[in-house]
Amino acid sequence: MCIRDRYQRRVHGDLFKLISFITERQYDPVIVFCFSKREVEGFATSMGRFDLNSDDEKEQIENIYNSAMDSLSEEDRNLSMIQEMLPILKRGIGIHHGGLLPIVKEVIEILFQEGLLKILFSTETFSMGLNMPARTVVFTAMRKFDGEAFRFIKGGEYIQMSGRAGRRGIDDIGITILMMDEKMDQDSAKSVLKGSSDPLISSFHLSYNMMLNSMRIEETDPEFIIRRSFHQFQNDKALPDLSLI
């Protein structure tokens, strides 16, 4: 067995113990953030010993899932992704990443919102734009591949994902657990845990095509569109204060 295989087995074992701890103390629902689709699916399928749903919840999941999949063609319904997903969901475990069919992701999001999924393994895309908080958030690693090199996650990324911990009006506190897969120096840890969120910068650009389309609509003024844009707001805010001159 190679070093990588031994490492993966250790991580799977540690994660299994951690999930057991979370569910026994009823700190679920929990979102487990992984930084690759392969890890998402691997961790989810390795949790086969968990069965967190009652018979009634399993029946609800099956009805919702099958109703949604009925909209697919027979060929699509026979895809391995579709066939293999339901048994995992019925155990209260979900998978969410960019490689899933849109309808499958939508169903998983609905099931998670309804409290029918107790554990959700996901890539960081689940933290973007979806209002789906959990009680606990787990990071399986603190380093990710950004397309060029492996690096520690940034403060803004940590804030975005850990912000899912704690449901407003339900939980007094949210719990975030970091699984450290390697030693992290003090400066790197500080930049992650105490870093600021990424700045929001408008990329608005009024193109010729947009101007022509706006002219087709009555009482539409391109200058008004520019003045009320977030891009113009940021430019105006960046101007020096001339009131004291």
mmCIF file of C-alpha atoms in Angstrom:
data_model
loop_
_atom_site.group_PDB
_atom_site.id
_atom_site.type_symbol
_atom_site.label_atom_id
_atom_site.label_comp_id
_atom_site.label_asym_id
_atom_site.label_seq_id
_atom_site.Cartn_x
_atom_site.Cartn_y
_atom_site.Cartn_z
ATOM 1 C CA MET A 1 0.000 0.000 0.000
ATOM 2 C CA CYS A 2 1.458 3.396 -1.024
ATOM 3 C CA ILE A 3 1.809 6.382 1.289
ATOM 4 C CA ARG A 4 -1.116 8.199 -0.345
ATOM 5 C CA ASP A 5 -3.449 5.219 0.194
ATOM 6 C CA ARG A 6 -2.447 4.962 3.848
ATOM 7 C CA TYR A 7 -3.032 8.685 4.262
ATOM 8 C CA GLN A 8 -6.482 8.484 2.651
ATOM 9 C CA ARG A 9 -7.471 5.571 4.892
ATOM 10 C CA ARG A 10 -6.385 7.529 7.969
ATOM 11 C CA VAL A 11 -8.345 10.607 6.886
ATOM 12 C CA HIS A 12 -11.444 8.506 6.186
ATOM 13 C CA GLY A 13 -11.124 6.889 9.611
ATOM 14 C CA ASP A 14 -10.681 10.225 11.379
ATOM 15 C CA LEU A 15 -13.647 11.714 9.524
ATOM 16 C CA PHE A 16 -15.835 8.717 10.390
ATOM 17 C CA LYS A 17 -15.029 9.186 14.103
ATOM 18 C CA LEU A 18 -15.711 12.904 13.844
ATOM 19 C CA ILE A 19 -19.071 12.417 12.118
ATOM 20 C CA SER A 20 -20.002 9.818 14.747
ATOM 21 C CA PHE A 21 -19.173 12.348 17.468
ATOM 22 C CA ILE A 22 -21.261 15.050 15.768
ATOM 23 C CA THR A 23 -24.332 12.887 15.221
ATOM 24 C CA GLU A 24 -24.227 11.313 18.700
ATOM 25 C CA ARG A 25 -24.307 14.773 20.286
ATOM 26 C CA GLN A 26 -26.931 15.959 17.812
ATOM 27 C CA TYR A 27 -24.753 18.687 16.330
ATOM 28 C CA ASP A 28 -26.204 17.931 12.900
ATOM 29 C CA PRO A 29 -27.042 18.927 10.231
ATOM 30 C CA VAL A 30 -23.420 19.178 9.195
ATOM 31 C CA ILE A 31 -21.792 20.384 5.984
ATOM 32 C CA VAL A 32 -18.448 18.732 5.236
ATOM 33 C CA PHE A 33 -16.425 20.874 2.844
ATOM 34 C CA CYS A 34 -13.931 19.065 0.605
ATOM 35 C CA PHE A 35 -11.800 20.630 -2.100
ATOM 36 C CA SER A 36 -12.296 18.096 -4.882
ATOM 37 C CA LYS A 37 -15.233 16.222 -6.383
ATOM 38 C CA ARG A 38 -13.370 12.959 -5.926
ATOM 39 C CA GLU A 39 -13.069 13.535 -2.184
ATOM 40 C CA VAL A 40 -16.733 14.516 -1.914
ATOM 41 C CA GLU A 41 -17.885 11.255 -3.469
ATOM 42 C CA GLY A 42 -15.234 9.158 -1.739
ATOM 43 C CA PHE A 43 -16.053 10.430 1.740
ATOM 44 C CA ALA A 44 -19.805 10.122 1.177
ATOM 45 C CA THR A 45 -19.646 6.517 -0.035
ATOM 46 C CA SER A 46 -17.322 5.572 2.844
ATOM 47 C CA MET A 47 -20.042 6.503 5.363
ATOM 48 C CA GLY A 48 -22.083 3.411 4.531
ATOM 49 C CA ARG A 49 -22.403 2.420 8.183
ATOM 50 C CA PHE A 50 -24.430 5.537 8.940
ATOM 51 C CA ASP A 51 -28.221 5.337 8.703
ATOM 52 C CA LEU A 52 -29.543 8.597 10.126
ATOM 53 C CA ASN A 53 -33.119 8.662 8.848
ATOM 54 C CA SER A 54 -36.355 7.089 10.053
ATOM 55 C CA ASP A 55 -38.535 4.995 7.764
ATOM 56 C CA ASP A 56 -40.893 7.944 7.307
ATOM 57 C CA GLU A 57 -38.013 10.229 6.271
ATOM 58 C CA LYS A 58 -36.726 7.614 3.838
ATOM 59 C CA GLU A 59 -40.163 7.400 2.244
ATOM 60 C CA GLN A 60 -40.318 11.192 1.879
ATOM 61 C CA ILE A 61 -36.887 11.259 0.246
ATOM 62 C CA GLU A 62 -37.806 8.501 -2.165
ATOM 63 C CA ASN A 63 -41.052 10.240 -3.186
ATOM 64 C CA ILE A 64 -39.358 13.624 -3.721
ATOM 65 C CA TYR A 65 -36.429 12.129 -5.602
ATOM 66 C CA ASN A 66 -38.489 9.885 -7.872
ATOM 67 C CA SER A 67 -40.958 12.681 -8.647
ATOM 68 C CA ALA A 68 -38.109 14.906 -9.768
ATOM 69 C CA MET A 69 -36.347 12.215 -11.787
ATOM 70 C CA ASP A 70 -39.588 11.407 -13.650
ATOM 71 C CA SER A 71 -39.002 14.598 -15.643
ATOM 72 C CA LEU A 72 -35.861 13.053 -17.160
ATOM 73 C CA SER A 73 -35.780 10.853 -20.212
ATOM 74 C CA GLU A 74 -35.564 7.101 -19.700
ATOM 75 C CA GLU A 75 -31.947 7.153 -20.869
ATOM 76 C CA ASP A 76 -31.026 9.792 -18.273
ATOM 77 C CA ARG A 77 -32.872 7.955 -15.498
ATOM 78 C CA ASN A 78 -30.676 4.925 -16.155
ATOM 79 C CA LEU A 79 -27.453 6.869 -15.613
ATOM 80 C CA SER A 80 -25.327 5.463 -12.803
ATOM 81 C CA MET A 81 -25.346 8.866 -11.093
ATOM 82 C CA ILE A 82 -29.152 8.765 -10.874
ATOM 83 C CA GLN A 83 -29.385 5.121 -9.848
ATOM 84 C CA GLU A 84 -26.705 5.261 -7.153
ATOM 85 C CA MET A 85 -27.731 8.526 -5.525
ATOM 86 C CA LEU A 86 -31.049 7.501 -3.938
ATOM 87 C CA PRO A 87 -29.675 4.815 -1.559
ATOM 88 C CA ILE A 88 -27.143 7.338 -0.233
ATOM 89 C CA LEU A 89 -29.769 10.046 0.241
ATOM 90 C CA LYS A 90 -32.122 7.710 2.093
ATOM 91 C CA ARG A 91 -29.445 7.217 4.755
ATOM 92 C CA GLY A 92 -29.460 10.981 5.385
ATOM 93 C CA ILE A 93 -26.239 11.657 3.472
ATOM 94 C CA GLY A 94 -25.994 14.092 0.567
ATOM 95 C CA ILE A 95 -23.465 14.974 -2.139
ATOM 96 C CA HIS A 96 -23.157 18.374 -3.803
ATOM 97 C CA HIS A 97 -20.618 19.428 -6.427
ATOM 98 C CA GLY A 98 -20.455 20.930 -9.896
ATOM 99 C CA GLY A 99 -20.335 17.564 -11.656
ATOM 100 C CA LEU A 100 -23.908 16.621 -10.744
ATOM 101 C CA LEU A 101 -26.871 17.139 -13.033
ATOM 102 C CA PRO A 102 -28.680 20.396 -12.182
ATOM 103 C CA ILE A 103 -31.885 18.577 -11.251
ATOM 104 C CA VAL A 104 -29.985 16.292 -8.866
ATOM 105 C CA LYS A 105 -28.342 19.278 -7.167
ATOM 106 C CA GLU A 106 -31.713 20.993 -6.871
ATOM 107 C CA VAL A 107 -33.300 17.948 -5.226
ATOM 108 C CA ILE A 108 -30.391 17.631 -2.778
ATOM 109 C CA GLU A 109 -30.746 21.302 -1.871
ATOM 110 C CA ILE A 110 -34.470 20.820 -1.243
ATOM 111 C CA LEU A 111 -33.861 17.738 0.917
ATOM 112 C CA PHE A 112 -31.227 19.590 2.930
ATOM 113 C CA GLN A 113 -33.540 22.553 3.473
ATOM 114 C CA GLU A 114 -36.286 20.210 4.660
ATOM 115 C CA GLY A 115 -33.962 18.610 7.214
ATOM 116 C CA LEU A 116 -34.012 15.208 5.514
ATOM 117 C CA LEU A 117 -30.231 15.186 5.022
ATOM 118 C CA LYS A 118 -28.125 15.162 8.185
ATOM 119 C CA ILE A 119 -24.695 15.127 6.501
ATOM 120 C CA LEU A 120 -23.829 16.946 3.288
ATOM 121 C CA PHE A 121 -20.469 16.447 1.596
ATOM 122 C CA SER A 122 -19.804 19.351 -0.714
ATOM 123 C CA THR A 123 -17.217 21.388 -2.545
ATOM 124 C CA GLU A 124 -16.883 25.063 -1.686
ATOM 125 C CA THR A 125 -19.389 26.022 -4.418
ATOM 126 C CA PHE A 126 -22.195 25.166 -1.973
ATOM 127 C CA SER A 127 -21.140 28.155 0.135
ATOM 128 C CA MET A 128 -21.741 30.609 -2.705
ATOM 129 C CA GLY A 129 -25.166 32.178 -3.045
ATOM 130 C CA LEU A 130 -27.192 29.456 -1.319
ATOM 131 C CA ASN A 131 -28.982 30.270 1.922
ATOM 132 C CA MET A 132 -28.638 26.822 3.461
ATOM 133 C CA PRO A 133 -27.053 27.009 6.902
ATOM 134 C CA ALA A 134 -26.217 24.022 9.079
ATOM 135 C CA ARG A 135 -25.420 23.643 12.754
ATOM 136 C CA THR A 136 -21.880 22.383 12.130
ATOM 137 C CA VAL A 137 -19.330 22.913 9.376
ATOM 138 C CA VAL A 138 -16.305 20.643 8.899
ATOM 139 C CA PHE A 139 -13.239 21.324 6.745
ATOM 140 C CA THR A 140 -11.478 18.125 5.683
ATOM 141 C CA ALA A 141 -8.334 20.114 4.815
ATOM 142 C CA MET A 142 -7.015 23.646 4.950
ATOM 143 C CA ARG A 143 -5.111 23.532 1.675
ATOM 144 C CA LYS A 144 -6.666 23.600 -1.799
ATOM 145 C CA PHE A 145 -5.569 23.567 -5.414
ATOM 146 C CA ASP A 146 -6.520 26.862 -7.073
ATOM 147 C CA GLY A 147 -5.729 25.815 -10.641
ATOM 148 C CA GLU A 148 -2.073 26.737 -10.436
ATOM 149 C CA ALA A 149 -0.720 25.495 -7.106
ATOM 150 C CA PHE A 150 -1.721 24.162 -3.695
ATOM 151 C CA ARG A 151 -2.224 26.872 -1.085
ATOM 152 C CA PHE A 152 -3.949 27.471 2.225
ATOM 153 C CA ILE A 153 -7.467 28.807 1.910
ATOM 154 C CA LYS A 154 -7.847 32.567 2.156
ATOM 155 C CA GLY A 155 -9.581 34.419 4.940
ATOM 156 C CA GLY A 156 -12.490 35.330 2.673
ATOM 157 C CA GLU A 157 -12.982 31.716 1.625
ATOM 158 C CA TYR A 158 -12.929 30.579 5.246
ATOM 159 C CA ILE A 159 -15.467 33.253 6.227
ATOM 160 C CA GLN A 160 -17.752 32.249 3.357
ATOM 161 C CA MET A 161 -17.753 28.544 4.226
ATOM 162 C CA SER A 162 -17.631 28.714 8.026
ATOM 163 C CA GLY A 163 -20.457 31.259 7.871
ATOM 164 C CA ARG A 164 -22.796 28.346 7.107
ATOM 165 C CA ALA A 165 -22.444 27.183 10.721
ATOM 166 C CA GLY A 166 -25.383 28.230 12.867
ATOM 167 C CA ARG A 167 -29.034 28.515 11.839
ATOM 168 C CA ARG A 168 -30.668 31.831 12.659
ATOM 169 C CA GLY A 169 -33.475 31.425 15.170
ATOM 170 C CA ILE A 170 -32.591 27.765 15.818
ATOM 171 C CA ASP A 171 -28.998 27.493 17.061
ATOM 172 C CA ASP A 172 -27.467 29.617 19.798
ATOM 173 C CA ILE A 173 -24.027 29.000 18.302
ATOM 174 C CA GLY A 174 -22.558 27.502 15.154
ATOM 175 C CA ILE A 175 -19.722 24.986 15.267
ATOM 176 C CA THR A 176 -16.772 24.947 12.864
ATOM 177 C CA ILE A 177 -14.262 22.086 12.953
ATOM 178 C CA LEU A 178 -10.969 22.147 11.052
ATOM 179 C CA MET A 179 -9.244 18.856 10.231
ATOM 180 C CA MET A 180 -5.566 19.739 10.045
ATOM 181 C CA ASP A 181 -3.859 17.519 7.488
ATOM 182 C CA GLU A 182 -0.487 19.238 7.923
ATOM 183 C CA LYS A 183 1.331 21.656 10.207
ATOM 184 C CA MET A 184 0.268 25.247 9.753
ATOM 185 C CA ASP A 185 2.522 28.114 10.750
ATOM 186 C CA GLN A 186 1.215 30.912 12.948
ATOM 187 C CA ASP A 187 1.065 33.577 10.242
ATOM 188 C CA SER A 188 -0.881 31.322 7.844
ATOM 189 C CA ALA A 189 -3.352 30.345 10.574
ATOM 190 C CA LYS A 190 -3.862 33.973 11.557
ATOM 191 C CA SER A 191 -4.472 35.048 7.963
ATOM 192 C CA VAL A 192 -7.168 32.364 7.623
ATOM 193 C CA LEU A 193 -8.946 32.705 10.951
ATOM 194 C CA LYS A 194 -8.645 36.471 11.364
ATOM 195 C CA GLY A 195 -8.476 37.525 7.750
ATOM 196 C CA SER A 196 -10.963 39.865 6.127
ATOM 197 C CA SER A 197 -13.492 38.973 3.496
ATOM 198 C CA ASP A 198 -12.583 39.487 -0.138
ATOM 199 C CA PRO A 199 -13.440 42.961 -1.474
ATOM 200 C CA LEU A 200 -16.515 43.221 -3.673
ATOM 201 C CA ILE A 201 -15.543 44.950 -6.910
ATOM 202 C CA SER A 202 -18.068 45.659 -9.644
ATOM 203 C CA SER A 203 -17.251 44.351 -13.113
ATOM 204 C CA PHE A 204 -20.148 46.234 -14.721
ATOM 205 C CA HIS A 205 -19.446 47.446 -18.231
ATOM 206 C CA LEU A 206 -21.961 49.218 -20.442
ATOM 207 C CA SER A 207 -21.366 47.651 -23.845
ATOM 208 C CA TYR A 208 -22.601 48.817 -27.231
ATOM 209 C CA ASN A 209 -24.958 45.852 -27.345
ATOM 210 C CA MET A 210 -26.458 46.792 -23.971
ATOM 211 C CA MET A 211 -26.904 50.400 -25.105
ATOM 212 C CA LEU A 212 -28.684 49.355 -28.300
ATOM 213 C CA ASN A 213 -30.985 47.032 -26.366
ATOM 214 C CA SER A 214 -31.798 49.753 -23.831
ATOM 215 C CA MET A 215 -32.692 52.189 -26.656
ATOM 216 C CA ARG A 216 -35.336 49.734 -27.826
ATOM 217 C CA ILE A 217 -37.184 50.187 -24.548
ATOM 218 C CA GLU A 218 -39.202 53.361 -24.092
ATOM 219 C CA GLU A 219 -38.183 55.805 -21.357
ATOM 220 C CA THR A 220 -34.856 54.053 -20.808
ATOM 221 C CA ASP A 221 -31.836 56.290 -20.331
ATOM 222 C CA PRO A 222 -28.349 54.703 -20.581
ATOM 223 C CA GLU A 223 -26.967 57.477 -18.383
ATOM 224 C CA PHE A 224 -29.491 56.578 -15.688
ATOM 225 C CA ILE A 225 -28.336 52.945 -15.842
ATOM 226 C CA ILE A 226 -24.748 54.031 -15.335
ATOM 227 C CA ARG A 227 -25.557 56.465 -12.516
ATOM 228 C CA ARG A 228 -27.505 53.825 -10.563
ATOM 229 C CA SER A 229 -24.961 51.034 -11.057
ATOM 230 C CA PHE A 230 -22.807 49.652 -8.269
ATOM 231 C CA HIS A 231 -19.785 50.319 -10.463
ATOM 232 C CA GLN A 232 -20.511 54.067 -10.480
ATOM 233 C CA PHE A 233 -21.201 54.015 -6.751
ATOM 234 C CA GLN A 234 -17.745 52.570 -6.119
ATOM 235 C CA ASN A 235 -16.128 55.141 -8.431
ATOM 236 C CA ASP A 236 -17.925 58.014 -6.683
ATOM 237 C CA LYS A 237 -16.937 56.698 -3.269
ATOM 238 C CA ALA A 238 -13.291 56.517 -4.358
ATOM 239 C CA LEU A 239 -13.230 60.212 -5.259
ATOM 240 C CA PRO A 240 -11.487 62.513 -2.767
ATOM 241 C CA ASP A 241 -13.680 64.551 -0.441
ATOM 242 C CA LEU A 242 -13.775 68.081 -1.907
ATOM 243 C CA SER A 243 -16.092 69.560 0.720
ATOM 244 C CA LEU A 244 -13.183 70.833 2.812
ATOM 245 C CA ILE A 245 -11.312 72.411 -0.090
#
